[in-house]
Amino acid sequence: MKPISLIQFLIEERRAGHINAELSLLIEVVARACKRIAVATNKGALGGVLGMAGDGALSMNVQGEAQKKLDVISNEILLEANAWGGHLAACASEEMEDPQQIPDGYPKGNHLLLFDPLDGSSNIDVNVSVGTIFSVLRCPDGVTEAKAADFLQPGTTQLAAGYVVYGPATVLVLTFGHGTHEFTLEREVGSFMLSRRNIRIPEETSEFAVNMSNQRHWQAPMQRYIGELLAGTEGPRGRDFNMRWVASMVADVHRIVTRGGVFYYPLDAKILQQGGKLRLMYEANPMAFIIEQAGGAATTGRERIMALQPTALHQRVPVFLGSRSEVEVVTRYHLDADAAQG
Ligand code: AFP
């Protein structure tokens, strides 16, 4: 069968009534911006894009994390691309404390866009995969200037979510709530081409992704669960498990979307106060939507991620996602421990 482009796919989705013209344009614009980020990323040292942002003084984002040059470049590419099309009411980014309004003189649309412009940016300088994550919400009726509070909608209300992984190939994974689909960038033509439709994540897995250096700081249910996986054939699970950790959520999730597995960033004693490591609105929610649409599960260890009522734009949450059966086991261990405590 002749491969179809992202544009053709979007037209099909419009005809099927899954999206409207404005959302279709939004996705086209985000995909085009991500092609520019891919170009910048691919240039590496030759493009002068490696290293930290800021002239001498360390540049920090709203999370108090040091910004890389490519964090800043990617953020600007996405902001600039989305300013003038008339498809957005406002957008919000990991790199900015407050939502960005549409500049005066441009029309406004009915959608809110949230993004992590360059996830896993600690990997840039060592030439390991990084990515962009995005989530699309509807702007509440009657809102003319969207504030942070207007973005605080549960993940179940997302109209679209996606990520782009800048790896050996540049790949876009997308959902509108009607399955999860993958597009691969054909660089010579400059088009994202549909490479997998209706991806299914295997229910069972023997592969987990977690930063094991945090083990001693984890809570008891996580200690118990990983302890059992590490015990392998001699332990209660009766089989060996394999481990991978890229430290780039997009790359770890893409492996799960390709061959199954689970990705965990649990709460630990070091990050207890902040509620977790990963951001709900532009990391956990869009990834949860993509994973659920591919048959997987995504929880905080206790609740479904997409059911959470957000309380802040940059809120952090624990994340357990991937192959359904394993996410159910680790979630059950947390709930059992809570119940035993009363
Ligand atoms: P950076 O974008 O600051 O590199 O953070 C990446 C990330 O949010 C996520 O992509 C990784 O899975 C996770 O952090 C890695 O965290 P550790 O460095 O604590 O393993």
mmCIF file of N, CA, C and O in Angstrom, residues 9 12-14 16-20 23 158-161 174-183 194 196-200 289-290 292-295 306:
data_model
loop_
_atom_site.group_PDB
_atom_site.id
_atom_site.type_symbol
_atom_site.label_atom_id
_atom_site.label_comp_id
_atom_site.label_asym_id
_atom_site.label_seq_id
_atom_site.Cartn_x
_atom_site.Cartn_y
_atom_site.Cartn_z
ATOM 1 N N PHE A 9 -3.279 12.030 6.351
ATOM 2 C CA PHE A 9 -3.865 11.415 7.555
ATOM 3 C C PHE A 9 -4.799 12.423 8.249
ATOM 4 O O PHE A 9 -5.906 12.070 8.664
ATOM 5 N N GLU A 12 -8.000 12.713 6.459
ATOM 6 C CA GLU A 12 -8.849 11.545 6.763
ATOM 7 C C GLU A 12 -9.514 11.699 8.129
ATOM 8 O O GLU A 12 -10.693 11.382 8.302
ATOM 9 N N GLU A 13 -8.742 12.164 9.110
ATOM 10 C CA GLU A 13 -9.284 12.320 10.475
ATOM 11 C C GLU A 13 -10.388 13.379 10.503
ATOM 12 O O GLU A 13 -11.353 13.258 11.250
ATOM 13 N N ARG A 14 -10.236 14.423 9.683
ATOM 14 C CA ARG A 14 -11.287 15.447 9.590
ATOM 15 C C ARG A 14 -12.542 14.842 8.998
ATOM 16 O O ARG A 14 -13.645 15.058 9.482
ATOM 17 N N ALA A 16 -13.431 11.838 9.063
ATOM 18 C CA ALA A 16 -14.025 10.877 10.005
ATOM 19 C C ALA A 16 -14.693 11.593 11.179
ATOM 20 O O ALA A 16 -15.291 10.954 12.042
ATOM 21 N N GLY A 17 -14.547 12.912 11.232
ATOM 22 C CA GLY A 17 -15.172 13.682 12.307
ATOM 23 C C GLY A 17 -14.391 13.637 13.618
ATOM 24 O O GLY A 17 -14.909 14.009 14.667
ATOM 25 N N HIS A 18 -13.134 13.180 13.565
ATOM 26 C CA HIS A 18 -12.343 13.099 14.795
ATOM 27 C C HIS A 18 -11.732 14.442 15.179
ATOM 28 O O HIS A 18 -11.420 14.666 16.350
ATOM 29 N N ILE A 19 -11.485 15.310 14.188
ATOM 30 C CA ILE A 19 -10.865 16.619 14.465
ATOM 31 C C ILE A 19 -11.510 17.663 13.559
ATOM 32 O O ILE A 19 -12.103 17.317 12.531
ATOM 33 N N ASN A 20 -11.363 18.942 13.942
ATOM 34 C CA ASN A 20 -11.856 19.999 13.058
ATOM 35 C C ASN A 20 -10.675 20.653 12.323
ATOM 36 O O ASN A 20 -9.512 20.279 12.538
ATOM 37 N N LEU A 23 -7.869 22.221 14.576
ATOM 38 C CA LEU A 23 -6.961 21.267 15.227
ATOM 39 C C LEU A 23 -6.018 20.641 14.195
ATOM 40 O O LEU A 23 -4.835 20.409 14.472
ATOM 41 N N GLN A 158 -8.078 16.111 27.043
ATOM 42 C CA GLN A 158 -7.154 16.410 25.940
ATOM 43 C C GLN A 158 -7.800 16.068 24.592
ATOM 44 O O GLN A 158 -8.405 15.019 24.425
ATOM 45 N N LEU A 159 -7.608 16.971 23.627
ATOM 46 C CA LEU A 159 -8.119 16.731 22.271
ATOM 47 C C LEU A 159 -7.076 16.010 21.433
ATOM 48 O O LEU A 159 -7.403 15.309 20.471
ATOM 49 N N ALA A 160 -5.820 16.219 21.785
ATOM 50 C CA ALA A 160 -4.717 15.592 21.048
ATOM 51 C C ALA A 160 -3.490 15.577 21.943
ATOM 52 O O ALA A 160 -3.368 16.387 22.873
ATOM 53 N N ALA A 161 -2.606 14.644 21.673
ATOM 54 C CA ALA A 161 -1.314 14.605 22.370
ATOM 55 C C ALA A 161 -0.316 13.946 21.439
ATOM 56 O O ALA A 161 -0.691 13.126 20.581
ATOM 57 N N LEU A 174 1.290 10.235 17.646
ATOM 58 C CA LEU A 174 0.162 11.151 17.767
ATOM 59 C C LEU A 174 -1.112 10.407 18.148
ATOM 60 O O LEU A 174 -1.335 9.298 17.680
ATOM 61 N N THR A 175 -1.942 11.055 18.983
ATOM 62 C CA THR A 175 -3.295 10.522 19.194
ATOM 63 C C THR A 175 -4.308 11.661 19.261
ATOM 64 O O THR A 175 -4.011 12.742 19.767
ATOM 65 N N PHE A 176 -5.505 11.358 18.726
ATOM 66 C CA PHE A 176 -6.664 12.249 18.892
ATOM 67 C C PHE A 176 -7.743 11.538 19.717
ATOM 68 O O PHE A 176 -8.901 11.923 19.693
ATOM 69 N N GLY A 177 -7.331 10.438 20.376
ATOM 70 C CA GLY A 177 -8.321 9.656 21.123
ATOM 71 C C GLY A 177 -8.957 8.572 20.278
ATOM 72 O O GLY A 177 -9.960 7.971 20.677
ATOM 73 N N HIS A 178 -8.402 8.321 19.102
ATOM 74 C CA HIS A 178 -8.874 7.243 18.220
ATOM 75 C C HIS A 178 -7.666 6.429 17.800
ATOM 76 O O HIS A 178 -7.338 6.332 16.625
ATOM 77 N N GLY A 179 -6.957 5.890 18.779
ATOM 78 C CA GLY A 179 -5.753 5.097 18.496
ATOM 79 C C GLY A 179 -4.501 5.961 18.510
ATOM 80 O O GLY A 179 -4.563 7.199 18.510
ATOM 81 N N THR A 180 -3.375 5.272 18.567
ATOM 82 C CA THR A 180 -2.062 5.934 18.577
ATOM 83 C C THR A 180 -1.351 5.571 17.282
ATOM 84 O O THR A 180 -1.309 4.404 16.896
ATOM 85 N N HIS A 181 -0.803 6.593 16.624
ATOM 86 C CA HIS A 181 -0.230 6.391 15.290
ATOM 87 C C HIS A 181 1.176 6.988 15.218
ATOM 88 O O HIS A 181 1.452 7.994 15.871
ATOM 89 N N GLU A 182 2.005 6.382 14.384
ATOM 90 C CA GLU A 182 3.407 6.820 14.283
ATOM 91 C C GLU A 182 3.715 7.287 12.856
ATOM 92 O O GLU A 182 3.315 6.644 11.885
ATOM 93 N N PHE A 183 4.458 8.382 12.771
ATOM 94 C CA PHE A 183 4.886 8.945 11.487
ATOM 95 C C PHE A 183 6.403 9.092 11.516
ATOM 96 O O PHE A 183 6.954 9.545 12.521
ATOM 97 N N LEU A 194 3.122 8.167 7.487
ATOM 98 C CA LEU A 194 2.543 7.195 8.432
ATOM 99 C C LEU A 194 3.346 5.896 8.388
ATOM 100 O O LEU A 194 3.465 5.275 7.335
ATOM 101 N N ARG A 196 3.189 3.537 11.348
ATOM 102 C CA ARG A 196 2.426 2.527 12.089
ATOM 103 C C ARG A 196 1.080 3.120 12.472
ATOM 104 O O ARG A 196 1.026 4.199 13.050
ATOM 105 N N ARG A 197 0.011 2.403 12.125
ATOM 106 C CA ARG A 197 -1.347 2.858 12.475
ATOM 107 C C ARG A 197 -1.859 1.983 13.614
ATOM 108 O O ARG A 197 -1.569 0.789 13.663
ATOM 109 N N ASN A 198 -2.581 2.574 14.536
ATOM 110 C CA ASN A 198 -3.189 1.818 15.652
ATOM 111 C C ASN A 198 -2.187 0.918 16.366
ATOM 112 O O ASN A 198 -2.341 -0.309 16.406
ATOM 113 N N ILE A 199 -1.186 1.546 16.916
ATOM 114 C CA ILE A 199 -0.140 0.817 17.654
ATOM 115 C C ILE A 199 -0.767 0.122 18.863
ATOM 116 O O ILE A 199 -1.616 0.705 19.550
ATOM 117 N N ARG A 200 -0.333 -1.110 19.148
ATOM 118 C CA ARG A 200 -0.779 -1.815 20.358
ATOM 119 C C ARG A 200 0.446 -2.164 21.197
ATOM 120 O O ARG A 200 1.404 -2.765 20.698
ATOM 121 N N PHE A 289 -2.074 9.713 27.645
ATOM 122 C CA PHE A 289 -3.082 9.647 26.566
ATOM 123 C C PHE A 289 -2.585 8.724 25.440
ATOM 124 O O PHE A 289 -3.298 7.825 24.972
ATOM 125 N N ILE A 290 -1.335 8.930 25.048
ATOM 126 C CA ILE A 290 -0.737 8.117 23.974
ATOM 127 C C ILE A 290 -0.682 6.643 24.379
ATOM 128 O O ILE A 290 -1.039 5.747 23.612
ATOM 129 N N GLU A 292 -2.430 5.047 26.812
ATOM 130 C CA GLU A 292 -3.766 4.431 26.961
ATOM 131 C C GLU A 292 -4.382 4.132 25.606
ATOM 132 O O GLU A 292 -5.028 3.098 25.415
ATOM 133 N N GLN A 293 -4.183 5.034 24.662
ATOM 134 C CA GLN A 293 -4.755 4.818 23.324
ATOM 135 C C GLN A 293 -4.096 3.645 22.603
ATOM 136 O O GLN A 293 -4.615 3.155 21.604
ATOM 137 N N ALA A 294 -2.921 3.232 23.102
ATOM 138 C CA ALA A 294 -2.240 2.067 22.523
ATOM 139 C C ALA A 294 -2.480 0.821 23.384
ATOM 140 O O ALA A 294 -1.795 -0.190 23.221
ATOM 141 N N GLY A 295 -3.426 0.898 24.321
ATOM 142 C CA GLY A 295 -3.788 -0.276 25.116
ATOM 143 C C GLY A 295 -3.019 -0.411 26.416
ATOM 144 O O GLY A 295 -3.208 -1.376 27.153
ATOM 145 N N MET A 306 -4.662 10.536 33.958
ATOM 146 C CA MET A 306 -5.546 11.440 33.205
ATOM 147 C C MET A 306 -6.788 11.859 33.996
ATOM 148 O O MET A 306 -7.492 12.776 33.579
#
